[in-house]
Tab-separated table of C-alpha atoms and ligand atoms in Angstrom:
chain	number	residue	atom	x	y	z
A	1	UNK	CA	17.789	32.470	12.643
A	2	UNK	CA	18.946	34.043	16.310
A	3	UNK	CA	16.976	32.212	19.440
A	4	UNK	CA	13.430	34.245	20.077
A	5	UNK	CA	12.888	35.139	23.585
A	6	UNK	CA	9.479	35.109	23.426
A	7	UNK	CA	8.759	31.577	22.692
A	8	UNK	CA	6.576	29.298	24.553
A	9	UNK	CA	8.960	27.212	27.159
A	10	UNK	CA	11.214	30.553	27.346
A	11	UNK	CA	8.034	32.099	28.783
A	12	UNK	CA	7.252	28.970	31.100
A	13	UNK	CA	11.070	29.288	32.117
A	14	UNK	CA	9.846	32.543	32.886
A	15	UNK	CA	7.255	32.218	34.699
A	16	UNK	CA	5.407	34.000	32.412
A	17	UNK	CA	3.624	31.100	31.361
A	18	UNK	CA	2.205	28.021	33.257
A	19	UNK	CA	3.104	24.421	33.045
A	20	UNK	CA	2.476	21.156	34.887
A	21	UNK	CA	5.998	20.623	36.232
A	22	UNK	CA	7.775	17.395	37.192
A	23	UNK	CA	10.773	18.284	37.818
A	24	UNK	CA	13.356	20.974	37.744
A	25	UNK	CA	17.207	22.211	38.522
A	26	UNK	CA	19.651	24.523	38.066
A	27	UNK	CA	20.038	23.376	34.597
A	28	UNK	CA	16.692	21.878	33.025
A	29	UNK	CA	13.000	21.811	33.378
A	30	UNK	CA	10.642	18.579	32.735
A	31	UNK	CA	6.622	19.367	32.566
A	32	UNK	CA	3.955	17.840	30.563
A	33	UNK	CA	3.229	18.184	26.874
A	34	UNK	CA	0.244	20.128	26.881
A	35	UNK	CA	-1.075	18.494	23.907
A	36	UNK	CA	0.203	14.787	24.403
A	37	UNK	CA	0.920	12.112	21.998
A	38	UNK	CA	0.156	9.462	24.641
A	39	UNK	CA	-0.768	9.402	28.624
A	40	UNK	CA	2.258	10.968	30.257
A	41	UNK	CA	4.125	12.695	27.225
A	42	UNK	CA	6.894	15.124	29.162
A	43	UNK	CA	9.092	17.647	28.052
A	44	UNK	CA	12.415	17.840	28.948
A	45	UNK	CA	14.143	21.330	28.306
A	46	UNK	CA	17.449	23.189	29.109
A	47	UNK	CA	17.078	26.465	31.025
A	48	UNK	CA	20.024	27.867	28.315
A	49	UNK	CA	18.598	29.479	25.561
A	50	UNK	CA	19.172	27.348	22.476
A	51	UNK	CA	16.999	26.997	20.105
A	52	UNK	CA	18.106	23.523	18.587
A	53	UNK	CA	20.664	20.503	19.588
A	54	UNK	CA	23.332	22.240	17.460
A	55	UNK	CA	23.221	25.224	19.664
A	56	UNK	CA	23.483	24.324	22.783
A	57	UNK	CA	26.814	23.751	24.725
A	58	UNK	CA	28.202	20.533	25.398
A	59	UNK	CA	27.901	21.026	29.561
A	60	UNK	CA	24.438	22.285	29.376
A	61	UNK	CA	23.138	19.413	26.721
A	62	UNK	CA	25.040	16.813	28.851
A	63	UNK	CA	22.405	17.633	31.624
A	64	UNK	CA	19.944	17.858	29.401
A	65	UNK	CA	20.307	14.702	28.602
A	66	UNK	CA	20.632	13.384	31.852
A	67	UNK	CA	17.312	15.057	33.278
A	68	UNK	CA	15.654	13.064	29.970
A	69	UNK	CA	16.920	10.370	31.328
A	70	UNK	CA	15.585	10.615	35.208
A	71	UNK	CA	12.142	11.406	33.605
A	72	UNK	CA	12.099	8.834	31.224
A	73	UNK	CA	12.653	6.503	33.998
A	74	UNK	CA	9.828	7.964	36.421
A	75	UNK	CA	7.395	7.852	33.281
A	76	UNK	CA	8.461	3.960	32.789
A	77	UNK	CA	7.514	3.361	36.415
A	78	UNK	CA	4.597	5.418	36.641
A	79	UNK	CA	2.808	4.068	33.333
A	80	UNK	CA	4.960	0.731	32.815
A	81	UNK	CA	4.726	1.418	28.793
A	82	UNK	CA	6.277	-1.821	26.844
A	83	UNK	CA	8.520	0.755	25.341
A	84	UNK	CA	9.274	4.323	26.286
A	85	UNK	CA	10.083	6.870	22.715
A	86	UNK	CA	12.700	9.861	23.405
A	87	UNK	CA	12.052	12.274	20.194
A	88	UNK	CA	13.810	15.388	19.565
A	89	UNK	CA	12.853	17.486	16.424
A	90	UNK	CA	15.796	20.111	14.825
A	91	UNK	CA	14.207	22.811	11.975
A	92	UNK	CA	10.273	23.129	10.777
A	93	UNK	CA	11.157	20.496	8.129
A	94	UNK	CA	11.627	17.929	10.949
A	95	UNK	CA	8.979	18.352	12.710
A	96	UNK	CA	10.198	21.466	15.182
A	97	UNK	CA	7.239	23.801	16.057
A	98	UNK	CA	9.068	25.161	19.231
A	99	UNK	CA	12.411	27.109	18.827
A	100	UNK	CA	13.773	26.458	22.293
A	101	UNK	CA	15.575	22.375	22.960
A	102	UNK	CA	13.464	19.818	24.051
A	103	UNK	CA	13.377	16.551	24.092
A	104	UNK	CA	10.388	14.567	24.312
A	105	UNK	CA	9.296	11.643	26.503
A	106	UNK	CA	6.709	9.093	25.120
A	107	UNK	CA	5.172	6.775	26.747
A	108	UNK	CA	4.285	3.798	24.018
A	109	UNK	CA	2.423	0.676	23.511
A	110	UNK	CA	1.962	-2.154	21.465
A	111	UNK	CA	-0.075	-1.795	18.231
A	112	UNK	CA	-1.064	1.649	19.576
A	113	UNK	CA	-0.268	4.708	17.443
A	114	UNK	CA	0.599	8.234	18.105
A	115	UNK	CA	-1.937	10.704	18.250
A	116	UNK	CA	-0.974	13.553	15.973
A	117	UNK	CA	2.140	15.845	16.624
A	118	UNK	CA	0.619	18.728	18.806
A	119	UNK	CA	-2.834	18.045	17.383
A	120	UNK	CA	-5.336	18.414	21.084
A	121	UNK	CA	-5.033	19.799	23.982
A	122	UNK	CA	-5.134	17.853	27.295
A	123	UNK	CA	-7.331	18.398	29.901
A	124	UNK	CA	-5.380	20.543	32.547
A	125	UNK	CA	-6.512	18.193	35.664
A	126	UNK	CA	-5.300	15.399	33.758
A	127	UNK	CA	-1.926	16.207	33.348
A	128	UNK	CA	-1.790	17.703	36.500
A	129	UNK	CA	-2.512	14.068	37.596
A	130	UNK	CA	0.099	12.407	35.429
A	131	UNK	CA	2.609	15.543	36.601
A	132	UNK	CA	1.733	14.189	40.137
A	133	UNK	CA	2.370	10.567	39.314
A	134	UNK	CA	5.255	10.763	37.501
A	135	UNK	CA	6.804	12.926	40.511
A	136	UNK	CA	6.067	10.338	42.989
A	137	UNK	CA	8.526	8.123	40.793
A	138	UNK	CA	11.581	10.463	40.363
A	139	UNK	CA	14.570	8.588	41.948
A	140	UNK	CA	12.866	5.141	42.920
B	1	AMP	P1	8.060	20.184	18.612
B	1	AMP	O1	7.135	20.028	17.465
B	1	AMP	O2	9.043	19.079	18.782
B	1	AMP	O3	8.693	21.548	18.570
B	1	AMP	O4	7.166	20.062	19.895
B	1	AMP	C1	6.644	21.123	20.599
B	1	AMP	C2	5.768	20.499	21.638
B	1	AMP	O5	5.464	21.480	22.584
B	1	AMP	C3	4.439	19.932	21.107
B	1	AMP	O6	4.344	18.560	21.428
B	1	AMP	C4	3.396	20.778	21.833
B	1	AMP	O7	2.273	20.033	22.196
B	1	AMP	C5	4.157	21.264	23.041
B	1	AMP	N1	3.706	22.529	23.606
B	1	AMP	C6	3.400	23.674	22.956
B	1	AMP	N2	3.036	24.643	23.821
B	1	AMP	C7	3.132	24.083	25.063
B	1	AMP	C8	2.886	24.561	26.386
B	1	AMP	N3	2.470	25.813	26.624
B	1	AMP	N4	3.073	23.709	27.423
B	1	AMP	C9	3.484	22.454	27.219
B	1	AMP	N5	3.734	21.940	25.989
B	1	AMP	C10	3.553	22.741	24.926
């Protein structure tokens, strides 16, 4: 199946589309999960149109991967999670609702499960919040 422009995060990397951003570059966006899995679930995508790991380029995934890794640090500080989950979902039969890369940042704690996979929306001033918060830890 070729990659759909009109997607969700190809629209947010559009503008077209708003999202509570953490951080961003010439290569990858990070923003919050609008329907979070716990307190300070972020998204971490690459601005090259791909819509899976398999089909994006080594350079661009490479950053990718690096960005995850910034974010997933800031989200450690901000919440201080016992453990931090980095998922990343390829085809509908694994999970993938979203044809565009992205890896996702969970925050996670003991003996607490996951809420369901994109099951409720979070409140907008909330994750604006948590956006906020996790900002104020890039890079420390
Ligand atoms: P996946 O099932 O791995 O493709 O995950 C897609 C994720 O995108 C889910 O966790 C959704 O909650 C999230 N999502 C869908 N639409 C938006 C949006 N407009 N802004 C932020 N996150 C979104």
């Amino acid at each position: 199946m070729s990659y759909d422009r009109n997607n969700v995060f190809a629209r947010i990397l559009r503008g077209e589309l708003p999202c509570h951003k953490v951080c961003e570059d010439e290569h990858t966006l990070a923003f919050m999960d609008i329907m979070p899995q716990t307190p300070g679930h972020t998204l971490v995508i690459p601005r090259r149109e791909a819509r899976d790991l398999f089909e994006l380029a080594p350079d661009a995934l490479a950053a990718t991967i690096l960005t995850t890794q910034r974010v997933a640090q800031a989200v450690r500080q901000a919440f201080a999670p016992p453990g931090v989950m980095i998922a990343q979902f390829n085809g509908a039969a694994a999970g993938q609702t979203v044809f565009h890369l992205h890896f996702h940042v969970i925050p996670r704690y003991d003996g607490e499960s996951l809420v369901l996979h994109g099951a409720k929306m979070g409140d907008s001033a909330v994750l604006a919040g948590y956006a906020e918060r996790i900002r104020a830890c890039l890079d420390r």
